[in-house]
Structure formats: structure tokens, C-alpha cells
């Protein structure tokens, strides 16, 4: 069984600087990639995304410590002892709190990106169907039938 002794926040200046540089460079690379053409822009966006993830990973612990500090003070005033215990518990093992928050953020990012992807794909397919289809009426066979009667195709 592991010890439940406090491990400390482990927030260093180097971690904060690496996080800031990763965020700034990642956003800049994504911006360059978004304005560049197709083949080159994709490389910049991918590289910027990786750099951005490194910056987020480096900043996660200091940000979590700061957010817990800001939230725990009003929570302990409003909720009393349970709010105070929740704030102390979150700061007792910062790694666990960071992993939990990171997992929730990653899940939210995946769900959001899938929603954007499906919406974009639907809009692209709708636009493609509108541009390619020049008929006023579209007649499709009933599900289960492979051929249409000759009277319909004439």
C-alpha cells in the first residue's frame, strides 16, 4: 500500500517556462498551418498540435495547483468542512488530481473533435451532393430491390 503523505506541488520555474513556450509555439505553428496551403499546412498543424500538447503537459501541474487554490477558498467558506477537506485532498496528491483533470480534458477534447468532424463531413457531403446533382427529382429503388422497373428509367 502506498503512503498517503503529501508530495508537494513540485512547481518549478523551468516547468512554467517550458509550458509557456510550448503553448506559444504550438499556437503559432497551428496558425501558420491554418493559413498555409494543403500539404505544407498539414505538417505545421500537426507539429503545432504536438508542441501544444507538450506545453499543456508542462503547465498542467502549476495550473491545477492554482485552480484548486482559487476554488478551495470559496468552497471552504460556503460548504464548510466538506469544502475544506476537498481542497486539501486535491492538493495532497497533485499528480492524481492532475491525471484526473487531464483525463477529463482529453475526453472532452475527443468528444468535441468528433462532433466537429461529423458536422464538417456532413456539410461537405451535402455541398458535394448539391453541386454534383443537377436533376429536379431523384428516384431511388426501394430498399431490398436491386433493379428498377423500365418504366421509371425511361
PDB file of C-alpha atoms in Angstrom:
ATOM      1  CA  UNK A   1       0.000   0.000   0.000  1.00  0.00           C
ATOM      2  CA  UNK A   2       1.297   3.423  -0.875  1.00  0.00           C
ATOM      3  CA  UNK A   3       1.911   6.143   1.610  1.00  0.00           C
ATOM      4  CA  UNK A   4      -0.589   8.971   1.655  1.00  0.00           C
ATOM      5  CA  UNK A   5       1.943  11.555   2.735  1.00  0.00           C
ATOM      6  CA  UNK A   6       1.748  14.857   0.880  1.00  0.00           C
ATOM      7  CA  UNK A   7       4.126  15.024  -2.067  1.00  0.00           C
ATOM      8  CA  UNK A   8       4.099  18.779  -2.583  1.00  0.00           C
ATOM      9  CA  UNK A   9       3.127  20.744  -5.656  1.00  0.00           C
ATOM     10  CA  UNK A  10       6.520  20.409  -7.467  1.00  0.00           C
ATOM     11  CA  UNK A  11       6.035  23.671  -9.383  1.00  0.00           C
ATOM     12  CA  UNK A  12       9.294  24.940 -10.868  1.00  0.00           C
ATOM     13  CA  UNK A  13      10.130  27.967 -12.958  1.00  0.00           C
ATOM     14  CA  UNK A  14      11.502  25.711 -15.706  1.00  0.00           C
ATOM     15  CA  UNK A  15       8.178  23.866 -15.938  1.00  0.00           C
ATOM     16  CA  UNK A  16       6.283  27.147 -16.236  1.00  0.00           C
ATOM     17  CA  UNK A  17       8.674  28.498 -18.905  1.00  0.00           C
ATOM     18  CA  UNK A  18       8.566  25.273 -20.945  1.00  0.00           C
ATOM     19  CA  UNK A  19       4.792  25.283 -20.713  1.00  0.00           C
ATOM     20  CA  UNK A  20       4.526  28.905 -21.838  1.00  0.00           C
ATOM     21  CA  UNK A  21       6.965  28.352 -24.722  1.00  0.00           C
ATOM     22  CA  UNK A  22       5.126  25.198 -25.811  1.00  0.00           C
ATOM     23  CA  UNK A  23       1.774  26.940 -25.767  1.00  0.00           C
ATOM     24  CA  UNK A  24       3.049  29.973 -27.670  1.00  0.00           C
ATOM     25  CA  UNK A  25       4.985  27.987 -30.287  1.00  0.00           C
ATOM     26  CA  UNK A  26       2.184  25.453 -30.705  1.00  0.00           C
ATOM     27  CA  UNK A  27      -0.463  28.112 -31.287  1.00  0.00           C
ATOM     28  CA  UNK A  28       1.868  29.947 -33.691  1.00  0.00           C
ATOM     29  CA  UNK A  29       2.564  26.776 -35.689  1.00  0.00           C
ATOM     30  CA  UNK A  30      -1.140  25.940 -35.867  1.00  0.00           C
ATOM     31  CA  UNK A  31      -1.837  29.496 -37.063  1.00  0.00           C
ATOM     32  CA  UNK A  32       0.835  29.238 -39.763  1.00  0.00           C
ATOM     33  CA  UNK A  33      -0.509  25.844 -40.808  1.00  0.00           C
ATOM     34  CA  UNK A  34      -4.070  27.123 -40.988  1.00  0.00           C
ATOM     35  CA  UNK A  35      -3.063  29.898 -43.382  1.00  0.00           C
ATOM     36  CA  UNK A  36      -0.664  27.808 -45.499  1.00  0.00           C
ATOM     37  CA  UNK A  37      -1.687  25.597 -48.400  1.00  0.00           C
ATOM     38  CA  UNK A  38      -2.787  21.963 -48.133  1.00  0.00           C
ATOM     39  CA  UNK A  39       0.352  19.829 -47.977  1.00  0.00           C
ATOM     40  CA  UNK A  40       2.575  22.223 -46.037  1.00  0.00           C
ATOM     41  CA  UNK A  41      -0.184  23.466 -43.756  1.00  0.00           C
ATOM     42  CA  UNK A  42      -0.995  19.976 -42.569  1.00  0.00           C
ATOM     43  CA  UNK A  43       2.584  19.452 -41.393  1.00  0.00           C
ATOM     44  CA  UNK A  44       2.579  22.743 -39.477  1.00  0.00           C
ATOM     45  CA  UNK A  45      -0.761  21.988 -37.843  1.00  0.00           C
ATOM     46  CA  UNK A  46       0.392  18.523 -36.783  1.00  0.00           C
ATOM     47  CA  UNK A  47       3.697  19.831 -35.438  1.00  0.00           C
ATOM     48  CA  UNK A  48       1.928  22.684 -33.672  1.00  0.00           C
ATOM     49  CA  UNK A  49      -0.504  20.244 -32.070  1.00  0.00           C
ATOM     50  CA  UNK A  50       2.357  18.123 -30.691  1.00  0.00           C
ATOM     51  CA  UNK A  51       4.183  21.202 -29.356  1.00  0.00           C
ATOM     52  CA  UNK A  52       0.933  22.462 -27.848  1.00  0.00           C
ATOM     53  CA  UNK A  53       0.419  19.143 -26.049  1.00  0.00           C
ATOM     54  CA  UNK A  54       3.935  19.376 -24.583  1.00  0.00           C
ATOM     55  CA  UNK A  55       3.176  22.876 -23.346  1.00  0.00           C
ATOM     56  CA  UNK A  56      -0.118  21.781 -21.841  1.00  0.00           C
ATOM     57  CA  UNK A  57       1.549  18.793 -20.160  1.00  0.00           C
ATOM     58  CA  UNK A  58       4.233  21.030 -18.666  1.00  0.00           C
ATOM     59  CA  UNK A  59       1.689  23.568 -17.426  1.00  0.00           C
ATOM     60  CA  UNK A  60      -0.840  21.112 -16.057  1.00  0.00           C
ATOM     61  CA  UNK A  61       0.546  20.792 -12.541  1.00  0.00           C
ATOM     62  CA  UNK A  62       1.051  24.536 -11.861  1.00  0.00           C
ATOM     63  CA  UNK A  63      -2.354  25.333 -13.337  1.00  0.00           C
ATOM     64  CA  UNK A  64      -4.086  22.641 -11.266  1.00  0.00           C
ATOM     65  CA  UNK A  65      -2.422  23.900  -8.073  1.00  0.00           C
ATOM     66  CA  UNK A  66      -3.539  27.455  -8.843  1.00  0.00           C
ATOM     67  CA  UNK A  67      -7.100  26.460  -9.771  1.00  0.00           C
ATOM     68  CA  UNK A  68      -7.510  24.292  -6.677  1.00  0.00           C
ATOM     69  CA  UNK A  69      -6.198  27.149  -4.548  1.00  0.00           C
ATOM     70  CA  UNK A  70      -8.679  29.592  -6.071  1.00  0.00           C
ATOM     71  CA  UNK A  71     -11.639  27.236  -5.863  1.00  0.00           C
ATOM     72  CA  UNK A  72     -10.949  25.751  -2.432  1.00  0.00           C
ATOM     73  CA  UNK A  73     -11.091  29.061  -0.540  1.00  0.00           C
ATOM     74  CA  UNK A  74     -14.662  29.963  -1.519  1.00  0.00           C
ATOM     75  CA  UNK A  75     -15.688  26.298  -1.323  1.00  0.00           C
ATOM     76  CA  UNK A  76     -14.466  26.017   2.255  1.00  0.00           C
ATOM     77  CA  UNK A  77     -16.329  29.206   3.187  1.00  0.00           C
ATOM     78  CA  UNK A  78     -19.579  28.192   1.512  1.00  0.00           C
ATOM     79  CA  UNK A  79     -19.540  24.445   2.162  1.00  0.00           C
ATOM     80  CA  UNK A  80     -17.674  24.469   5.443  1.00  0.00           C
ATOM     81  CA  UNK A  81     -15.724  21.385   6.449  1.00  0.00           C
ATOM     82  CA  UNK A  82     -16.510  19.273   3.326  1.00  0.00           C
ATOM     83  CA  UNK A  83     -15.243  22.064   1.055  1.00  0.00           C
ATOM     84  CA  UNK A  84     -12.084  22.429   3.127  1.00  0.00           C
ATOM     85  CA  UNK A  85     -11.443  18.673   3.052  1.00  0.00           C
ATOM     86  CA  UNK A  86     -11.999  18.554  -0.714  1.00  0.00           C
ATOM     87  CA  UNK A  87      -9.455  21.323  -1.308  1.00  0.00           C
ATOM     88  CA  UNK A  88      -6.876  19.705   0.952  1.00  0.00           C
ATOM     89  CA  UNK A  89      -7.431  16.302  -0.635  1.00  0.00           C
ATOM     90  CA  UNK A  90      -6.899  17.747  -4.117  1.00  0.00           C
ATOM     91  CA  UNK A  91      -3.618  19.331  -3.059  1.00  0.00           C
ATOM     92  CA  UNK A  92      -2.447  16.277  -1.079  1.00  0.00           C
ATOM     93  CA  UNK A  93      -1.655  14.274  -4.208  1.00  0.00           C
ATOM     94  CA  UNK A  94      -1.283  16.733  -7.070  1.00  0.00           C
ATOM     95  CA  UNK A  95      -0.292  14.001  -9.524  1.00  0.00           C
ATOM     96  CA  UNK A  96      -3.581  12.188  -9.008  1.00  0.00           C
ATOM     97  CA  UNK A  97      -5.556  15.410  -9.348  1.00  0.00           C
ATOM     98  CA  UNK A  98      -3.599  16.300 -12.498  1.00  0.00           C
ATOM     99  CA  UNK A  99      -4.194  12.902 -14.084  1.00  0.00           C
ATOM    100  CA  UNK A 100      -7.911  13.101 -13.303  1.00  0.00           C
ATOM    101  CA  UNK A 101      -8.243  16.612 -14.720  1.00  0.00           C
ATOM    102  CA  UNK A 102      -6.157  15.681 -17.756  1.00  0.00           C
ATOM    103  CA  UNK A 103      -8.306  12.627 -18.435  1.00  0.00           C
ATOM    104  CA  UNK A 104     -11.470  14.685 -18.236  1.00  0.00           C
ATOM    105  CA  UNK A 105      -9.993  17.349 -20.546  1.00  0.00           C
ATOM    106  CA  UNK A 106      -8.837  14.718 -23.033  1.00  0.00           C
ATOM    107  CA  UNK A 107     -12.269  13.096 -23.070  1.00  0.00           C
ATOM    108  CA  UNK A 108     -13.928  16.460 -23.631  1.00  0.00           C
ATOM    109  CA  UNK A 109     -11.475  17.268 -26.431  1.00  0.00           C
ATOM    110  CA  UNK A 110     -12.131  13.926 -28.140  1.00  0.00           C
ATOM    111  CA  UNK A 111     -15.900  14.312 -27.943  1.00  0.00           C
ATOM    112  CA  UNK A 112     -15.693  17.894 -29.227  1.00  0.00           C
ATOM    113  CA  UNK A 113     -13.377  16.977 -32.094  1.00  0.00           C
ATOM    114  CA  UNK A 114     -15.650  14.115 -33.162  1.00  0.00           C
ATOM    115  CA  UNK A 115     -18.642  16.467 -33.122  1.00  0.00           C
ATOM    116  CA  UNK A 116     -16.761  18.996 -35.279  1.00  0.00           C
ATOM    117  CA  UNK A 117     -15.542  16.258 -37.621  1.00  0.00           C
ATOM    118  CA  UNK A 118     -19.000  14.775 -38.178  1.00  0.00           C
ATOM    119  CA  UNK A 119     -20.554  18.210 -38.658  1.00  0.00           C
ATOM    120  CA  UNK A 120     -17.865  19.168 -41.180  1.00  0.00           C
ATOM    121  CA  UNK A 121     -18.204  15.854 -43.016  1.00  0.00           C
ATOM    122  CA  UNK A 122     -21.989  16.236 -43.217  1.00  0.00           C
ATOM    123  CA  UNK A 123     -21.687  19.789 -44.563  1.00  0.00           C
ATOM    124  CA  UNK A 124     -19.112  18.693 -47.136  1.00  0.00           C
ATOM    125  CA  UNK A 125     -21.258  15.788 -48.327  1.00  0.00           C
ATOM    126  CA  UNK A 126     -24.361  17.983 -48.528  1.00  0.00           C
ATOM    127  CA  UNK A 127     -22.487  20.600 -50.541  1.00  0.00           C
ATOM    128  CA  UNK A 128     -20.993  17.947 -52.810  1.00  0.00           C
ATOM    129  CA  UNK A 129     -24.408  16.413 -53.439  1.00  0.00           C
ATOM    130  CA  UNK A 130     -25.878  19.840 -54.259  1.00  0.00           C
ATOM    131  CA  UNK A 131     -23.072  20.665 -56.716  1.00  0.00           C
ATOM    132  CA  UNK A 132     -22.977  17.280 -58.490  1.00  0.00           C
ATOM    133  CA  UNK A 133     -26.719  16.643 -58.722  1.00  0.00           C
ATOM    134  CA  UNK A 134     -28.449  18.610 -61.462  1.00  0.00           C
ATOM    135  CA  UNK A 135     -31.788  16.762 -61.533  1.00  0.00           C
ATOM    136  CA  UNK A 136     -35.041  18.200 -60.189  1.00  0.00           C
ATOM    137  CA  UNK A 137     -36.276  14.820 -58.941  1.00  0.00           C
ATOM    138  CA  UNK A 138     -34.203  11.904 -57.704  1.00  0.00           C
ATOM    139  CA  UNK A 139     -35.765   8.422 -57.952  1.00  0.00           C
ATOM    140  CA  UNK A 140     -34.135   5.686 -55.899  1.00  0.00           C
ATOM    141  CA  UNK A 141     -35.037   1.984 -55.728  1.00  0.00           C
ATOM    142  CA  UNK A 142     -36.908   0.666 -52.695  1.00  0.00           C
ATOM    143  CA  UNK A 143     -34.661  -0.951 -50.135  1.00  0.00           C
ATOM    144  CA  UNK A 144     -34.245  -4.628 -50.984  1.00  0.00           C
ATOM    145  CA  UNK A 145     -34.780  -4.247 -54.746  1.00  0.00           C
ATOM    146  CA  UNK A 146     -31.679  -4.165 -56.929  1.00  0.00           C
ATOM    147  CA  UNK A 147     -33.294  -3.076 -60.201  1.00  0.00           C
ATOM    148  CA  UNK A 148     -35.907  -0.531 -61.156  1.00  0.00           C
ATOM    149  CA  UNK A 149     -38.795  -1.122 -63.482  1.00  0.00           C
ATOM    150  CA  UNK A 150     -38.050   0.018 -67.057  1.00  0.00           C
ATOM    151  CA  UNK A 151     -40.984   2.469 -66.973  1.00  0.00           C
ATOM    152  CA  UNK A 152     -39.223   4.530 -64.297  1.00  0.00           C
ATOM    153  CA  UNK A 153     -35.907   4.841 -66.115  1.00  0.00           C
ATOM    154  CA  UNK A 154     -37.433   5.907 -69.443  1.00  0.00           C
TER     155      UNK A 154
END
